[in-house]
Amino acid sequence: MTSSLDQLKATGTTVVCDSGKCLCLSFPVHRHDGDDMGFRALTSAGLSIGKYKPQDATTNPSLILAASKKAEYGKLMDVAVKYGQEHVRARADRRPRAHGGGELTREQGKSADENVDAALDRLLVEFGKEILKIIPGKVSTEVDARFSFDTKTTVEKALHIIELYKSIGIDKSRVLIKIASTWEGIQAARILQSPKHRINCNLTLMFSLVQAVAGAEAGAFLISPFVGRILDWYKAAHPQQAADYAIAAKDPGVLSVREIFDYYKKYDHPTIVMGASFRNIGEITELAGCDFLTISPNLLEDLYDSQDPVPKKLDAAAARSKSIERRSYVDDEATFRFAFNEDKMAVEKLREGISKFAADAVTLKAILREKMEGKKG
């Protein structure tokens, strides 16, 4: 009998591997393809991906941080550290040292931070390169969340990441630039998706229709509404309704993705809706028919082992027949900010997500800095 996973795919949903979690797996298996960077954890990820057959993969700084602490990824860290050190030497050739050999000047201190930033960018690209060896589609690589409120820097970082991929032979068509769904991030995606750059973006940390509408108007290739995080907020804010939220059809995160999906199909927005951050199988199967779903390995395994029916729940044709008010935000910052501000859950979860991703990026950079300065390893 057909597995629930295959039934899910049969509804038209493309399954995406939550690859950072795949990379953190560590099974006692070995790779025999001659690839000297086929680390055990990456190998197990490859076997998992081969088993579940997802099209694309996505990750975030938190997952990369967890993976980077494992010995299996030492070679990826080494490449990033070497890149950062070369960045140091290149800058040293152009800038004077502090007078008298004392402490770094303010400008030199800033340069040191830039060198570590460069090493982090390279680390993310190295992980992306390994992921792309074992999937046929695209990988999402995230811009540092510290720049979530800076359109110009987000665009510059995205262009740099694409150049890094290009330098190791990976075309931009296989990369999605992952950007937080702030006003500034959405405007950055608009610039990157424009004919000038034609760089595809994944707008992440999406918690509201307001963000989704603006993202579609900006021409984003894909958006990632976070189902489980929405549920988490509602369960904490309204514990008396926990029994209702346990029913997948009443799950606030599921309802949010359904609302976005229906809006996009009603108005023929080509932006892909990719549900993310699932807490259980019920949330996934209730969104059968959604464009993409990014699923963690443990839930992929549960779907693979199950033979429960998975009927199609989201339908583009049905959405087009619904009465849904058209909205517009991308050219009106004040209207966007007010409408978004009225959704307490979305405001709080966006803030929380940016802060968490930024903090994990800082931790990653501290590890890289120590290695670049020779304090460890």
GROMACS .gro file of C-alpha atoms in nm:
model
  377
    1MET     CA    1   0.000   0.000   0.000
    2THR     CA    2   0.117   0.355  -0.075
    3SER     CA    3   0.285   0.541   0.209
    4SER     CA    4   0.139   0.863   0.346
    5LEU     CA    5   0.448   1.042   0.215
    6ASP     CA    6   0.386   0.926  -0.142
    7GLN     CA    7   0.019   1.012  -0.108
    8LEU     CA    8   0.117   1.363   0.006
    9LYS     CA    9   0.332   1.405  -0.304
   10ALA     CA   10   0.046   1.276  -0.519
   11THR     CA   11  -0.170   1.571  -0.407
   12GLY     CA   12   0.072   1.801  -0.589
   13THR     CA   13   0.281   1.900  -0.288
   14THR     CA   14   0.657   1.918  -0.338
   15VAL     CA   15   0.841   1.783  -0.033
   16VAL     CA   16   1.142   1.982   0.085
   17CYS     CA   17   1.396   1.847   0.334
   18ASP     CA   18   1.462   2.055   0.644
   19SER     CA   19   1.826   1.988   0.564
   20GLY     CA   20   1.996   2.141   0.862
   21LYS     CA   21   1.820   1.879   1.074
   22CYS     CA   22   1.915   1.610   0.823
   23LEU     CA   23   2.275   1.722   0.849
   24CYS     CA   24   2.262   1.688   1.226
   25LEU     CA   25   2.172   1.320   1.203
   26SER     CA   26   2.455   1.076   1.265
   27PHE     CA   27   2.393   0.715   1.176
   28PRO     CA   28   2.670   0.449   1.165
   29VAL     CA   29   2.691   0.436   0.787
   30HIS     CA   30   2.966   0.510   0.537
   31ARG     CA   31   2.985   0.652   0.191
   32HIS     CA   32   3.163   0.469  -0.092
   33ASP     CA   33   3.153   0.726  -0.371
   34GLY     CA   34   3.512   0.846  -0.332
   35ASP     CA   35   3.409   1.188  -0.206
   36ASP     CA   36   3.661   1.287   0.059
   37MET     CA   37   3.411   1.534   0.207
   38GLY     CA   38   3.144   1.266   0.251
   39PHE     CA   39   3.126   1.301   0.628
   40ARG     CA   40   2.921   1.048   0.819
   41ALA     CA   41   2.646   1.291   0.910
   42LEU     CA   42   2.625   1.422   0.555
   43THR     CA   43   2.618   1.064   0.435
   44SER     CA   44   2.323   0.981   0.656
   45ALA     CA   45   2.154   1.294   0.530
   46GLY     CA   46   2.217   1.175   0.178
   47LEU     CA   47   2.063   0.838   0.252
   48SER     CA   48   1.764   1.008   0.415
   49ILE     CA   49   1.720   1.236   0.116
   50GLY     CA   50   1.753   0.938  -0.118
   51LYS     CA   51   1.487   0.756   0.082
   52TYR     CA   52   1.237   1.040   0.103
   53LYS     CA   53   1.322   1.196  -0.236
   54PRO     CA   54   1.266   1.564  -0.157
   55GLN     CA   55   1.320   1.816  -0.438
   56ASP     CA   56   1.480   2.104  -0.246
   57ALA     CA   57   1.639   2.173   0.091
   58THR     CA   58   1.635   2.459   0.337
   59THR     CA   59   1.825   2.549   0.650
   60ASN     CA   60   1.876   2.836   0.894
   61PRO     CA   61   2.153   2.968   1.123
   62SER     CA   62   2.029   2.771   1.423
   63LEU     CA   63   2.051   2.441   1.237
   64ILE     CA   64   2.390   2.527   1.086
   65LEU     CA   65   2.518   2.616   1.433
   66ALA     CA   66   2.412   2.277   1.567
   67ALA     CA   67   2.571   2.097   1.273
   68SER     CA   68   2.893   2.302   1.279
   69LYS     CA   69   2.971   2.189   1.634
   70LYS     CA   70   3.003   1.831   1.517
   71ALA     CA   71   3.348   1.692   1.436
   72GLU     CA   72   3.215   1.558   1.106
   73TYR     CA   73   3.203   1.912   0.972
   74GLY     CA   74   3.558   2.009   1.058
   75LYS     CA   75   3.659   2.034   0.693
   76LEU     CA   76   3.377   2.274   0.618
   77MET     CA   77   3.483   2.490   0.911
   78ASP     CA   78   3.844   2.474   0.792
   79VAL     CA   79   3.749   2.605   0.447
   80ALA     CA   80   3.555   2.894   0.601
   81VAL     CA   81   3.836   2.981   0.844
   82LYS     CA   82   4.094   2.978   0.563
   83TYR     CA   83   3.871   3.207   0.356
   84GLY     CA   84   3.836   3.447   0.649
   85GLN     CA   85   4.211   3.448   0.709
   86GLU     CA   86   4.278   3.523   0.344
   87HIS     CA   87   4.029   3.806   0.377
   88VAL     CA   88   4.238   3.935   0.670
   89ARG     CA   89   4.560   3.924   0.470
   90ALA     CA   90   4.403   4.096   0.171
   91ARG     CA   91   4.286   4.381   0.393
   92ALA     CA   92   4.618   4.399   0.575
   93ASP     CA   93   4.789   4.471   0.244
   94ARG     CA   94   4.566   4.774   0.194
   95ARG     CA   95   4.533   4.923   0.544
   96PRO     CA   96   4.788   5.055   0.797
   97ARG     CA   97   4.827   4.888   1.135
   98ALA     CA   98   4.764   5.066   1.465
   99HIS     CA   99   5.048   5.304   1.559
  100GLY     CA  100   5.315   5.151   1.776
  101GLY     CA  101   5.173   4.799   1.741
  102GLY     CA  102   4.913   4.865   2.012
  103GLU     CA  103   4.541   4.797   2.011
  104LEU     CA  104   4.346   4.795   1.690
  105THR     CA  105   4.211   5.124   1.567
  106ARG     CA  106   3.835   5.156   1.540
  107GLU     CA  107   3.859   5.109   1.165
  108GLN     CA  108   4.076   4.799   1.202
  109GLY     CA  109   3.837   4.655   1.458
  110LYS     CA  110   3.556   4.703   1.209
  111SER     CA  111   3.765   4.525   0.948
  112ALA     CA  112   3.819   4.231   1.185
  113ASP     CA  113   3.441   4.196   1.219
  114GLU     CA  114   3.407   4.205   0.842
  115ASN     CA  115   3.663   3.927   0.812
  116VAL     CA  116   3.460   3.706   1.047
  117ASP     CA  117   3.144   3.795   0.856
  118ALA     CA  118   3.320   3.680   0.539
  119ALA     CA  119   3.411   3.350   0.705
  120LEU     CA  120   3.048   3.299   0.812
  121ASP     CA  121   2.921   3.363   0.460
  122ARG     CA  122   3.167   3.106   0.328
  123LEU     CA  123   3.062   2.853   0.594
  124LEU     CA  124   2.696   2.886   0.491
  125VAL     CA  125   2.794   2.840   0.127
  126GLU     CA  126   3.006   2.534   0.210
  127PHE     CA  127   2.707   2.372   0.379
  128GLY     CA  128   2.493   2.468   0.082
  129LYS     CA  129   2.742   2.308  -0.157
  130GLU     CA  130   2.730   1.978   0.034
  131ILE     CA  131   2.350   1.982   0.043
  132LEU     CA  132   2.332   2.043  -0.333
  133LYS     CA  133   2.533   1.725  -0.391
  134ILE     CA  134   2.242   1.519  -0.262
  135ILE     CA  135   1.931   1.701  -0.388
  136PRO     CA  136   1.823   1.775  -0.746
  137GLY     CA  137   1.677   2.120  -0.678
  138LYS     CA  138   1.755   2.433  -0.479
  139VAL     CA  139   1.902   2.514  -0.138
  140SER     CA  140   1.809   2.818   0.071
  141THR     CA  141   2.094   3.017   0.225
  142GLU     CA  142   2.006   3.284   0.479
  143VAL     CA  143   2.128   3.642   0.502
  144ASP     CA  144   2.245   3.734   0.854
  145ALA     CA  145   1.933   3.824   1.053
  146ARG     CA  146   2.110   4.131   1.196
  147PHE     CA  147   2.038   4.297   0.861
  148SER     CA  148   1.665   4.228   0.870
  149PHE     CA  149   1.593   4.601   0.893
  150ASP     CA  150   1.852   4.715   0.637
  151THR     CA  151   1.748   4.677   0.274
  152LYS     CA  152   2.077   4.795   0.124
  153THR     CA  153   2.298   4.565   0.330
  154THR     CA  154   2.066   4.270   0.276
  155VAL     CA  155   2.095   4.314  -0.101
  156GLU     CA  156   2.474   4.348  -0.078
  157LYS     CA  157   2.500   4.035   0.136
  158ALA     CA  158   2.277   3.841  -0.101
  159LEU     CA  159   2.486   3.941  -0.402
  160HIS     CA  160   2.802   3.838  -0.215
  161ILE     CA  161   2.656   3.497  -0.127
  162ILE     CA  162   2.563   3.439  -0.491
  163GLU     CA  163   2.918   3.536  -0.595
  164LEU     CA  164   3.060   3.287  -0.346
  165TYR     CA  165   2.844   3.012  -0.492
  166LYS     CA  166   2.952   3.115  -0.841
  167SER     CA  167   3.319   3.096  -0.736
  168ILE     CA  168   3.277   2.725  -0.656
  169GLY     CA  169   3.083   2.647  -0.972
  170ILE     CA  170   2.725   2.667  -0.845
  171ASP     CA  171   2.480   2.868  -1.053
  172LYS     CA  172   2.239   3.110  -0.887
  173SER     CA  173   1.949   2.908  -1.030
  174ARG     CA  174   2.016   2.647  -0.760
  175VAL     CA  175   2.013   2.894  -0.471
  176LEU     CA  176   1.738   3.077  -0.284
  177ILE     CA  177   1.841   3.374  -0.074
  178LYS     CA  178   1.654   3.348   0.255
  179ILE     CA  179   1.544   3.683   0.402
  180ALA     CA  180   1.329   3.772   0.703
  181SER     CA  181   0.984   3.905   0.610
  182THR     CA  182   1.026   4.256   0.748
  183TRP     CA  183   0.931   4.561   0.539
  184GLU     CA  184   1.300   4.607   0.462
  185GLY     CA  185   1.351   4.240   0.381
  186ILE     CA  186   1.055   4.236   0.144
  187GLN     CA  187   1.193   4.542  -0.036
  188ALA     CA  188   1.532   4.369  -0.061
  189ALA     CA  189   1.362   4.069  -0.219
  190ARG     CA  190   1.191   4.303  -0.464
  191ILE     CA  191   1.530   4.437  -0.575
  192LEU     CA  192   1.692   4.094  -0.595
  193GLN     CA  193   1.403   3.944  -0.795
  194SER     CA  194   1.407   4.235  -1.042
  195PRO     CA  195   1.535   4.193  -1.401
  196LYS     CA  196   1.861   4.359  -1.292
  197HIS     CA  197   1.960   4.067  -1.067
  198ARG     CA  198   1.711   3.779  -1.121
  199ILE     CA  199   1.804   3.622  -0.788
  200ASN     CA  200   1.534   3.406  -0.634
  201CYS     CA  201   1.438   3.470  -0.272
  202ASN     CA  202   1.276   3.276   0.010
  203LEU     CA  203   1.095   3.512   0.247
  204THR     CA  204   1.113   3.344   0.586
  205LEU     CA  205   0.973   3.414   0.934
  206MET     CA  206   0.632   3.468   0.775
  207PHE     CA  207   0.343   3.479   1.020
  208SER     CA  208   0.068   3.685   0.855
  209LEU     CA  209  -0.127   3.749   0.539
  210VAL     CA  210   0.003   4.107   0.543
  211GLN     CA  211   0.361   3.984   0.499
  212ALA     CA  212   0.250   3.728   0.242
  213VAL     CA  213   0.066   3.980   0.026
  214ALA     CA  214   0.360   4.220   0.026
  215GLY     CA  215   0.598   3.932  -0.051
  216ALA     CA  216   0.393   3.824  -0.352
  217GLU     CA  217   0.371   4.181  -0.478
  218ALA     CA  218   0.749   4.204  -0.446
  219GLY     CA  219   0.782   3.903  -0.674
  220ALA     CA  220   0.939   3.668  -0.418
  221PHE     CA  221   1.004   3.323  -0.561
  222LEU     CA  222   0.889   3.153  -0.239
  223ILE     CA  223   0.757   3.228   0.109
  224SER     CA  224   0.786   3.021   0.427
  225PRO     CA  225   0.491   3.061   0.668
  226PHE     CA  226   0.581   2.900   1.004
  227VAL     CA  227   0.295   2.670   1.104
  228GLY     CA  228   0.431   2.532   1.432
  229ARG     CA  229   0.553   2.862   1.569
  230ILE     CA  230   0.211   3.014   1.514
  231LEU     CA  231   0.056   2.723   1.703
  232ASP     CA  232   0.308   2.767   1.986
  233TRP     CA  233   0.204   3.129   2.033
  234TYR     CA  234  -0.168   3.055   2.039
  235LYS     CA  235  -0.128   2.767   2.284
  236ALA     CA  236   0.067   2.994   2.520
  237ALA     CA  237  -0.169   3.291   2.476
  238HIS     CA  238  -0.494   3.091   2.490
  239PRO     CA  239  -0.436   2.771   2.691
  240GLN     CA  240  -0.810   2.729   2.742
  241GLN     CA  241  -0.841   2.652   2.369
  242ALA     CA  242  -0.568   2.387   2.363
  243ALA     CA  243  -0.818   2.111   2.289
  244ASP     CA  244  -0.939   2.291   1.976
  245TYR     CA  245  -0.584   2.359   1.860
  246ALA     CA  246  -0.507   1.987   1.889
  247ILE     CA  247  -0.745   1.933   1.595
  248ALA     CA  248  -0.538   1.991   1.280
  249ALA     CA  249  -0.824   2.158   1.094
  250LYS     CA  250  -0.847   2.417   1.375
  251ASP     CA  251  -0.471   2.463   1.419
  252PRO     CA  252  -0.400   2.841   1.385
  253GLY     CA  253  -0.081   2.774   1.188
  254VAL     CA  254  -0.264   2.551   0.943
  255LEU     CA  255  -0.540   2.812   0.905
  256SER     CA  256  -0.279   3.082   0.837
  257VAL     CA  257  -0.117   2.884   0.554
  258ARG     CA  258  -0.459   2.798   0.410
  259GLU     CA  259  -0.552   3.168   0.408
  260ILE     CA  260  -0.229   3.261   0.229
  261PHE     CA  261  -0.262   2.975  -0.021
  262ASP     CA  262  -0.619   3.069  -0.107
  263TYR     CA  263  -0.528   3.437  -0.150
  264TYR     CA  264  -0.237   3.356  -0.381
  265LYS     CA  265  -0.444   3.123  -0.598
  266LYS     CA  266  -0.741   3.360  -0.605
  267TYR     CA  267  -0.525   3.637  -0.751
  268ASP     CA  268  -0.285   3.417  -0.953
  269HIS     CA  269   0.029   3.508  -0.762
  270PRO     CA  270   0.308   3.275  -0.884
  271THR     CA  271   0.499   3.294  -0.553
  272ILE     CA  272   0.535   2.945  -0.404
  273VAL     CA  273   0.377   2.884  -0.062
  274MET     CA  274   0.603   2.655   0.144
  275GLY     CA  275   0.460   2.560   0.483
  276ALA     CA  276   0.734   2.515   0.743
  277SER     CA  277   0.798   2.450   1.113
  278PHE     CA  278   0.564   2.158   1.173
  279ARG     CA  279   0.491   2.010   1.515
  280ASN     CA  280   0.306   1.695   1.406
  281ILE     CA  281   0.189   1.493   1.105
  282GLY     CA  282  -0.164   1.627   1.135
  283GLU     CA  283  -0.049   1.978   1.045
  284ILE     CA  284   0.125   1.839   0.737
  285THR     CA  285  -0.158   1.625   0.606
  286GLU     CA  286  -0.410   1.903   0.667
  287LEU     CA  287  -0.207   2.110   0.417
  288ALA     CA  288  -0.190   1.838   0.150
  289GLY     CA  289  -0.200   2.017  -0.184
  290CYS     CA  290   0.005   2.315  -0.065
  291ASP     CA  291   0.274   2.407  -0.318
  292PHE     CA  292   0.571   2.302  -0.102
  293LEU     CA  293   0.610   2.170   0.253
  294THR     CA  294   0.948   2.161   0.427
  295ILE     CA  295   0.953   1.869   0.669
  296SER     CA  296   1.200   1.754   0.935
  297PRO     CA  297   1.351   1.401   0.915
  298ASN     CA  298   1.153   1.260   1.207
  299LEU     CA  299   0.821   1.364   1.054
  300LEU     CA  300   0.933   1.246   0.710
  301GLU     CA  301   1.003   0.908   0.867
  302ASP     CA  302   0.659   0.902   1.029
  303LEU     CA  303   0.495   0.979   0.694
  304TYR     CA  304   0.709   0.718   0.521
  305ASP     CA  305   0.609   0.451   0.772
  306SER     CA  306   0.239   0.542   0.770
  307GLN     CA  307  -0.024   0.423   0.525
  308ASP     CA  308  -0.302   0.646   0.653
  309PRO     CA  309  -0.501   0.820   0.376
  310VAL     CA  310  -0.382   1.169   0.278
  311PRO     CA  311  -0.656   1.339   0.075
  312LYS     CA  312  -0.595   1.672  -0.094
  313LYS     CA  313  -0.705   1.958   0.134
  314LEU     CA  314  -0.580   2.270  -0.048
  315ASP     CA  315  -0.704   2.323  -0.402
  316ALA     CA  316  -0.617   2.613  -0.632
  317ALA     CA  317  -0.935   2.583  -0.841
  318ALA     CA  318  -1.153   2.594  -0.530
  319ALA     CA  319  -0.962   2.897  -0.400
  320ARG     CA  320  -1.031   3.092  -0.719
  321SER     CA  321  -1.406   3.061  -0.661
  322LYS     CA  322  -1.388   3.208  -0.311
  323SER     CA  323  -1.480   3.566  -0.220
  324ILE     CA  324  -1.154   3.717  -0.092
  325GLU     CA  325  -1.082   4.088  -0.062
  326ARG     CA  326  -0.780   4.204  -0.260
  327ARG     CA  327  -0.510   4.392  -0.068
  328SER     CA  328  -0.194   4.584  -0.151
  329TYR     CA  329   0.102   4.679   0.067
  330VAL     CA  330   0.431   4.673  -0.120
  331ASP     CA  331   0.423   5.040  -0.223
  332ASP     CA  332   0.275   5.173   0.101
  333GLU     CA  333   0.507   5.135   0.400
  334ALA     CA  334   0.275   5.307   0.648
  335THR     CA  335  -0.021   5.085   0.558
  336PHE     CA  336   0.196   4.773   0.572
  337ARG     CA  337   0.340   4.859   0.913
  338PHE     CA  338   0.004   4.945   1.067
  339ALA     CA  339  -0.169   4.633   0.931
  340PHE     CA  340   0.118   4.413   1.048
  341ASN     CA  341   0.128   4.586   1.386
  342GLU     CA  342  -0.236   4.488   1.444
  343ASP     CA  343  -0.139   4.118   1.449
  344LYS     CA  344   0.016   4.069   1.792
  345MET     CA  345   0.118   3.710   1.725
  346ALA     CA  346   0.297   3.796   1.400
  347VAL     CA  347   0.481   4.090   1.556
  348GLU     CA  348   0.603   3.886   1.852
  349LYS     CA  349   0.702   3.578   1.652
  350LEU     CA  350   0.889   3.783   1.391
  351ARG     CA  351   1.084   3.965   1.662
  352GLU     CA  352   1.159   3.639   1.841
  353GLY     CA  353   1.269   3.463   1.523
  354ILE     CA  354   1.502   3.742   1.412
  355SER     CA  355   1.660   3.764   1.758
  356LYS     CA  356   1.714   3.388   1.777
  357PHE     CA  357   1.867   3.359   1.430
  358ALA     CA  358   2.085   3.666   1.494
  359ALA     CA  359   2.206   3.527   1.828
  360ASP     CA  360   2.298   3.195   1.668
  361ALA     CA  361   2.486   3.377   1.393
  362VAL     CA  362   2.681   3.564   1.662
  363THR     CA  363   2.769   3.233   1.828
  364LEU     CA  364   2.883   3.091   1.495
  365LYS     CA  365   3.101   3.396   1.436
  366ALA     CA  366   3.257   3.362   1.780
  367ILE     CA  367   3.357   3.005   1.695
  368LEU     CA  368   3.501   3.118   1.362
  369ARG     CA  369   3.685   3.410   1.522
  370GLU     CA  370   3.856   3.181   1.773
  371LYS     CA  371   3.967   2.950   1.496
  372MET     CA  372   4.087   3.236   1.277
  373GLU     CA  373   4.292   3.376   1.565
  374GLY     CA  374   4.436   3.035   1.648
  375LYS     CA  375   4.289   3.020   1.999
  376LYS     CA  376   4.147   2.674   1.940
  377GLY     CA  377   4.223   2.381   1.717
   0.00000   0.00000   0.00000
